[in-house]
PDB file of C-alpha atoms and ligand atoms in Angstrom:
ATOM      1  CA  MET O 905      97.104 111.045  80.848  1.00  0.00           C
ATOM      2  CA  GLU O 906      99.410 111.389  77.907  1.00  0.00           C
ATOM      3  CA  SER O 907      98.536 112.829  74.569  1.00  0.00           C
ATOM      4  CA  THR O 908     100.579 113.116  71.417  1.00  0.00           C
ATOM      5  CA  VAL O 909     100.407 116.542  69.891  1.00  0.00           C
ATOM      6  CA  PRO O 910     102.796 118.586  67.786  1.00  0.00           C
ATOM      7  CA  PRO O 911     104.371 121.546  69.607  1.00  0.00           C
ATOM      8  CA  GLU O 912     102.095 123.878  67.617  1.00  0.00           C
ATOM      9  CA  ALA O 913      99.052 122.473  69.359  1.00  0.00           C
ATOM     10  CA  VAL O 914      99.955 124.016  72.688  1.00  0.00           C
ATOM     11  CA  GLY O 915      99.857 127.484  71.254  1.00  0.00           C
ATOM     12  CA  SER O 916     102.912 128.446  69.259  1.00  0.00           C
ATOM     13  CA  VAL O 917     103.007 131.751  67.461  1.00  0.00           C
ATOM     14  CA  SER O 918     103.468 132.341  63.790  1.00  0.00           C
ATOM     15  CA  PRO O 919     105.890 135.167  63.003  1.00  0.00           C
ATOM     16  CA  SER O 920     103.071 137.173  61.467  1.00  0.00           C
ATOM     17  CA  GLU O 921     100.862 137.039  64.541  1.00  0.00           C
ATOM     18  CA  HIS O 922     100.749 140.222  66.544  1.00  0.00           C
ATOM     19  CA  PRO O 923      99.264 140.620  69.993  1.00  0.00           C
ATOM     20  CA  ARG O 924      95.973 142.463  69.881  1.00  0.00           C
ATOM     21  CA  HIS O 925      95.426 145.458  72.057  1.00  0.00           C
ATOM     22  CA  GLY O 926      91.725 146.091  72.197  1.00  0.00           C
ATOM     23  CA  PRO O 927      89.913 148.262  74.720  1.00  0.00           C
ATOM     24  CA  GLY O 928      90.997 147.369  78.224  1.00  0.00           C
ATOM     25  CA  ALA O 929      94.025 145.435  77.058  1.00  0.00           C
ATOM     26  CA  SER O 930      97.100 145.491  79.214  1.00  0.00           C
ATOM     27  CA  PRO O 931      99.939 147.840  78.267  1.00  0.00           C
ATOM     28  CA  ALA O 932     102.059 146.600  75.372  1.00  0.00           C
ATOM     29  CA  THR O 933     105.135 146.630  77.589  1.00  0.00           C
ATOM     30  CA  ALA O 934     103.632 143.961  79.805  1.00  0.00           C
ATOM     31  CA  THR O 935     101.972 141.793  77.169  1.00  0.00           C
ATOM     32  CA  SER O 936     104.441 141.958  74.308  1.00  0.00           C
ATOM     33  CA  GLY O 937     107.146 139.367  73.955  1.00  0.00           C
ATOM     34  CA  ARG O 938     107.069 135.645  74.359  1.00  0.00           C
ATOM     35  CA  VAL O 939     106.710 133.111  77.127  1.00  0.00           C
ATOM     36  CA  LEU O 940     108.752 129.922  77.308  1.00  0.00           C
ATOM     37  CA  VAL O 941     106.581 126.834  77.809  1.00  0.00           C
ATOM     38  CA  LEU O 942     108.076 123.867  79.657  1.00  0.00           C
ATOM     39  CA  ASN O 943     106.672 120.387  79.649  1.00  0.00           C
ATOM     40  CA  ALA O 944     105.689 118.838  82.986  1.00  0.00           C
ATOM     41  CA  THR O 945     109.240 117.398  82.955  1.00  0.00           C
ATOM     42  CA  TYR O 946     110.737 120.940  82.702  1.00  0.00           C
ATOM     43  CA  GLU O 947     111.849 120.214  79.158  1.00  0.00           C
ATOM     44  CA  PRO O 948     111.337 123.301  76.954  1.00  0.00           C
ATOM     45  CA  ILE O 949     108.735 122.522  74.325  1.00  0.00           C
ATOM     46  CA  ASN O 950     107.312 125.741  73.018  1.00  0.00           C
ATOM     47  CA  VAL O 951     107.080 129.511  72.957  1.00  0.00           C
ATOM     48  CA  CYS O 952     103.739 131.284  73.216  1.00  0.00           C
ATOM     49  CA  THR O 953     102.262 134.733  73.641  1.00  0.00           C
ATOM     50  CA  VAL O 954     101.678 136.287  77.072  1.00  0.00           C
ATOM     51  CA  ARG O 955      97.948 136.175  76.329  1.00  0.00           C
ATOM     52  CA  ARG O 956      98.061 132.426  75.657  1.00  0.00           C
ATOM     53  CA  ALA O 957     100.180 131.826  78.768  1.00  0.00           C
ATOM     54  CA  VAL O 958      97.694 133.725  80.942  1.00  0.00           C
ATOM     55  CA  VAL O 959      94.855 131.566  79.610  1.00  0.00           C
ATOM     56  CA  LEU O 960      96.807 128.403  80.456  1.00  0.00           C
ATOM     57  CA  LEU O 961      97.557 129.737  83.954  1.00  0.00           C
ATOM     58  CA  LEU O 962      93.964 130.812  84.650  1.00  0.00           C
ATOM     59  CA  LYS O 963      92.656 127.442  83.493  1.00  0.00           C
ATOM     60  CA  ALA O 964      95.200 125.747  85.792  1.00  0.00           C
ATOM     61  CA  LYS O 965      96.724 123.946  82.832  1.00  0.00           C
ATOM     62  CA  ALA O 966     100.098 125.488  83.611  1.00  0.00           C
ATOM     63  CA  GLU O 967     101.958 126.899  86.592  1.00  0.00           C
ATOM     64  CA  LEU O 968     104.087 130.021  86.768  1.00  0.00           C
ATOM     65  CA  ILE O 969     107.805 129.234  86.957  1.00  0.00           C
ATOM     66  CA  GLU O 970     109.458 132.596  86.216  1.00  0.00           C
ATOM     67  CA  ARG O 971     107.715 135.926  86.480  1.00  0.00           C
ATOM     68  CA  GLY O 972     108.630 139.288  85.047  1.00  0.00           C
ATOM     69  CA  ARG O 973     108.756 142.556  86.918  1.00  0.00           C
ATOM     70  CA  MET O 974     105.708 143.832  85.026  1.00  0.00           C
ATOM     71  CA  GLU O 975     102.206 143.129  86.215  1.00  0.00           C
ATOM     72  CA  LEU O 976      99.118 142.466  84.145  1.00  0.00           C
ATOM     73  CA  HIS O 977      95.958 144.179  85.346  1.00  0.00           C
ATOM     74  CA  SER O 978      92.385 143.264  84.635  1.00  0.00           C
ATOM     75  CA  GLU O 979      89.188 144.528  86.228  1.00  0.00           C
ATOM     76  CA  SER O 980      89.257 141.935  88.944  1.00  0.00           C
ATOM     77  CA  SER O 981      92.831 140.841  89.447  1.00  0.00           C
ATOM     78  CA  THR O 982      96.511 141.511  89.105  1.00  0.00           C
ATOM     79  CA  LEU O 983      98.824 138.908  87.698  1.00  0.00           C
ATOM     80  CA  ALA O 984     102.609 138.780  87.382  1.00  0.00           C
ATOM     81  CA  ARG O 985     103.725 138.836  83.764  1.00  0.00           C
ATOM     82  CA  PRO O 986     104.663 135.209  82.962  1.00  0.00           C
ATOM     83  CA  VAL O 987     108.155 134.624  81.520  1.00  0.00           C
ATOM     84  CA  VAL O 988     108.389 130.847  81.892  1.00  0.00           C
ATOM     85  CA  ILE O 989     105.442 128.510  82.530  1.00  0.00           C
ATOM     86  CA  ARG O 990     105.237 124.759  83.051  1.00  0.00           C
ATOM     87  CA  LEU O 991     102.429 122.542  81.798  1.00  0.00           C
ATOM     88  CA  ILE O 992     100.714 120.535  84.535  1.00  0.00           C
ATOM     89  CA  THR O 993     100.001 117.592  82.220  1.00  0.00           C
ATOM     90  CA  TYR O 994     102.824 115.921  80.343  1.00  0.00           C
ATOM     91  CA  VAL O 995     102.563 116.449  76.593  1.00  0.00           C
ATOM     92  CA  ARG O 996     104.296 113.918  74.410  1.00  0.00           C
ATOM     93  CA  VAL O 997     106.218 115.653  71.637  1.00  0.00           C
ATOM     94  CA  PRO O 998     107.478 113.371  68.877  1.00  0.00           C
ATOM     95  CA  ARG O 999     111.264 113.160  69.266  1.00  0.00           C
ATOM     96  CA  ASP O1000     111.862 113.739  65.582  1.00  0.00           C
ATOM     97  CA  ALA O1001     109.271 116.489  65.042  1.00  0.00           C
ATOM     98  CA  HIS O1002     111.961 119.092  64.336  1.00  0.00           C
ATOM     99  CA  ARG O1003     113.834 116.837  61.909  1.00  0.00           C
ATOM    100  CA  ARG O1004     110.907 116.594  59.532  1.00  0.00           C
ATOM    101  CA  LYS O1005     110.171 120.266  59.444  1.00  0.00           C
ATOM    102  CA  ILE O1006     112.881 122.089  57.516  1.00  0.00           C
ATOM    103  CA  THR O1007     111.897 125.708  57.067  1.00  0.00           C
ATOM    104  CA  ARG O1008     113.912 128.720  55.996  1.00  0.00           C
ATOM    105  CA  ARG O1009     113.603 130.261  59.446  1.00  0.00           C
ATOM    106  CA  ALA O1010     114.739 127.046  61.118  1.00  0.00           C
ATOM    107  CA  VAL O1011     117.798 126.863  58.841  1.00  0.00           C
ATOM    108  CA  PHE O1012     118.580 130.520  59.564  1.00  0.00           C
ATOM    109  CA  ALA O1013     118.160 129.964  63.312  1.00  0.00           C
ATOM    110  CA  ARG O1014     120.451 126.917  63.238  1.00  0.00           C
ATOM    111  CA  ASP O1015     123.063 128.919  61.341  1.00  0.00           C
ATOM    112  CA  SER O1016     122.700 131.940  63.671  1.00  0.00           C
ATOM    113  CA  TRP O1017     121.234 134.060  60.876  1.00  0.00           C
ATOM    114  CA  THR O1018     124.683 134.108  59.239  1.00  0.00           C
ATOM    115  CA  CYS O1019     125.733 133.285  55.669  1.00  0.00           C
ATOM    116  CA  GLN O1020     127.766 130.093  55.973  1.00  0.00           C
ATOM    117  CA  TYR O1021     130.082 131.177  53.155  1.00  0.00           C
ATOM    118  CA  CYS O1022     130.997 134.785  53.964  1.00  0.00           C
ATOM    119  CA  GLY O1023     129.451 135.539  57.375  1.00  0.00           C
ATOM    120  CA  SER O1024     127.048 138.204  56.100  1.00  0.00           C
ATOM    121  CA  ARG O1025     123.822 138.606  58.071  1.00  0.00           C
ATOM    122  CA  SER O1026     121.744 140.296  55.381  1.00  0.00           C
ATOM    123  CA  ASN O1027     119.920 139.105  52.282  1.00  0.00           C
ATOM    124  CA  LEU O1028     119.746 135.529  53.543  1.00  0.00           C
ATOM    125  CA  THR O1029     118.568 132.690  51.353  1.00  0.00           C
ATOM    126  CA  VAL O1030     118.951 128.931  51.696  1.00  0.00           C
ATOM    127  CA  ASP O1031     121.503 127.086  49.581  1.00  0.00           C
ATOM    128  CA  HIS O1032     121.792 123.424  48.706  1.00  0.00           C
ATOM    129  CA  VAL O1033     125.478 122.643  49.348  1.00  0.00           C
ATOM    130  CA  ILE O1034     125.366 119.875  46.740  1.00  0.00           C
ATOM    131  CA  PRO O1035     123.016 121.377  44.136  1.00  0.00           C
ATOM    132  CA  ARG O1036     119.779 119.520  43.552  1.00  0.00           C
ATOM    133  CA  SER O1037     120.732 119.222  39.866  1.00  0.00           C
ATOM    134  CA  LYS O1038     123.753 117.182  41.011  1.00  0.00           C
ATOM    135  CA  GLY O1039     121.739 114.887  43.242  1.00  0.00           C
ATOM    136  CA  GLY O1040     121.862 116.926  46.459  1.00  0.00           C
ATOM    137  CA  SER O1041     118.993 116.260  48.868  1.00  0.00           C
ATOM    138  CA  SER O1042     116.764 118.718  50.687  1.00  0.00           C
ATOM    139  CA  SER O1043     117.976 117.542  54.086  1.00  0.00           C
ATOM    140  CA  TRP O1044     119.414 119.358  57.098  1.00  0.00           C
ATOM    141  CA  GLU O1045     122.836 118.004  56.122  1.00  0.00           C
ATOM    142  CA  ASN O1046     122.694 119.631  52.693  1.00  0.00           C
ATOM    143  CA  ILE O1047     121.040 123.003  53.322  1.00  0.00           C
ATOM    144  CA  VAL O1048     122.754 126.097  54.736  1.00  0.00           C
ATOM    145  CA  ALA O1049     121.974 129.780  55.153  1.00  0.00           C
ATOM    146  CA  SER O1050     123.633 131.729  52.361  1.00  0.00           C
ATOM    147  CA  CYS O1051     123.431 135.404  51.442  1.00  0.00           C
ATOM    148  CA  ALA O1052     122.000 136.047  47.984  1.00  0.00           C
ATOM    149  CA  PRO O1053     125.355 137.178  46.466  1.00  0.00           C
ATOM    150  CA  CYS O1054     127.128 133.990  47.677  1.00  0.00           C
ATOM    151  CA  ASN O1055     124.218 131.876  46.454  1.00  0.00           C
ATOM    152  CA  ARG O1056     124.475 133.498  43.010  1.00  0.00           C
ATOM    153  CA  ARG O1057     128.275 133.188  42.922  1.00  0.00           C
ATOM    154  CA  LYS O1058     128.160 129.500  43.818  1.00  0.00           C
ATOM    155  CA  GLY O1059     125.400 128.901  41.316  1.00  0.00           C
ATOM    156  CA  ASP O1060     125.000 125.325  40.212  1.00  0.00           C
ATOM    157  CA  ARG O1061     128.505 124.222  41.172  1.00  0.00           C
ATOM    158  CA  LEU O1062     129.781 121.759  43.758  1.00  0.00           C
ATOM    159  CA  PRO O1063     131.587 123.282  46.765  1.00  0.00           C
ATOM    160  CA  ARG O1064     135.012 122.241  45.458  1.00  0.00           C
ATOM    161  CA  GLN O1065     134.243 123.532  41.963  1.00  0.00           C
ATOM    162  CA  ALA O1066     133.237 126.896  43.399  1.00  0.00           C
ATOM    163  CA  GLY O1067     135.886 126.849  46.138  1.00  0.00           C
ATOM    164  CA  MET O1068     133.079 127.635  48.576  1.00  0.00           C
ATOM    165  CA  HIS O1069     132.636 125.426  51.636  1.00  0.00           C
ATOM    166  CA  PRO O1070     130.226 126.035  54.536  1.00  0.00           C
ATOM    167  CA  ARG O1071     131.955 127.298  57.679  1.00  0.00           C
ATOM    168  CA  ARG O1072     130.256 124.619  59.743  1.00  0.00           C
ATOM    169  CA  ALA O1073     129.191 121.241  58.411  1.00  0.00           C
ATOM    170  CA  PRO O1074     125.379 121.442  58.366  1.00  0.00           C
ATOM    171  CA  ARG O1075     123.638 119.044  60.756  1.00  0.00           C
ATOM    172  CA  THR O1076     120.175 118.362  62.088  1.00  0.00           C
ATOM    173  CA  PRO O1077     119.630 120.922  64.865  1.00  0.00           C
ATOM    174  CA  ARG O1078     118.776 120.067  68.448  1.00  0.00           C
ATOM    175  CA  ALA O1079     115.109 119.822  69.357  1.00  0.00           C
ATOM    176  CA  GLU O1080     115.171 123.287  70.967  1.00  0.00           C
ATOM    177  CA  ILE O1081     115.655 124.912  67.557  1.00  0.00           C
ATOM    178  CA  PHE O1082     111.977 125.920  67.397  1.00  0.00           C
ATOM    179  CA  ILE O1083     112.527 128.184  70.399  1.00  0.00           C
ATOM    180  CA  HIS O1084     115.191 130.107  68.502  1.00  0.00           C
ATOM    181  CA  VAL O1085     112.910 130.202  65.470  1.00  0.00           C
ATOM    182  CA  ALA O1086     110.024 131.648  67.465  1.00  0.00           C
ATOM    183  CA  SER O1087     112.182 134.065  69.419  1.00  0.00           C
ATOM    184  CA  PRO O1088     115.456 135.213  67.802  1.00  0.00           C
ATOM    185  CA  THR O1089     116.460 136.932  71.038  1.00  0.00           C
ATOM    186  CA  ILE O1090     116.455 134.684  74.094  1.00  0.00           C
ATOM    187  CA  PRO O1091     115.498 136.385  77.394  1.00  0.00           C
ATOM    188  CA  ALA O1092     118.054 135.803  80.145  1.00  0.00           C
ATOM    189  CA  ALA O1093     115.389 134.207  82.364  1.00  0.00           C
ATOM    190  CA  TRP O1094     114.969 131.402  79.806  1.00  0.00           C
ATOM    191  CA  LEU O1095     118.628 130.377  79.664  1.00  0.00           C
ATOM    192  CA  GLN O1096     118.643 127.987  82.600  1.00  0.00           C
ATOM    193  CA  TYR O1097     115.877 125.976  80.903  1.00  0.00           C
ATOM    194  CA  LEU O1098     117.646 125.760  77.534  1.00  0.00           C
ATOM    195  CA  PRO O1099     120.536 123.309  77.773  1.00  0.00           C
ATOM    196  CA  THR O1100     121.848 124.207  74.319  1.00  0.00           C
ATOM    197  CA  ALA O1101     121.433 127.969  74.399  1.00  0.00           C
ATOM    198  CA  ALA O1102     124.630 129.736  73.429  1.00  0.00           C
TER     199      ALA O1102
HETATM  200 ZN1   ZN H1232     127.622 135.236  51.778  1.00  0.00          ZN
END
């Protein structure tokens, strides 16, 4: 049976969420980090916590595709630390879900956390290439990562007025962008499932 749910509904992680380590919790080394979630079709659709992945595996809602070297221990069983899991039931993800959701982190991820004017990786902000005051839209094609000094220098001017042009023409990112948003560093074991990973 198919169901239409946003990627969040299968257990994505907000950047502020931290794994809990209560009494009896597994060592942080085994439970920290993220797990790549594949759809039944092997298409990457999400990133979740190890805890969430274990729940999906124990409930037989997912199968283990790639395991880590670490093991997770509980009172009754030992489980390989999941690295990549695959949902048993196909989840329909709207094709354009990522297009509608423009967030700062998604813009930074698309632009490799790099100022598109000078290449700096610190003090990042988002800049409207064509300023809003000059009719520029808040679309993927008009928003780039910019360090604060470049953003101030450009101010309310058009790129040609300021002599500042983005290094890469901004475009709508591929659907896998949310994986880079959720996990700035991509584990090697995920790469074969991410067609666009660089
Ligand atoms: Zn800059």
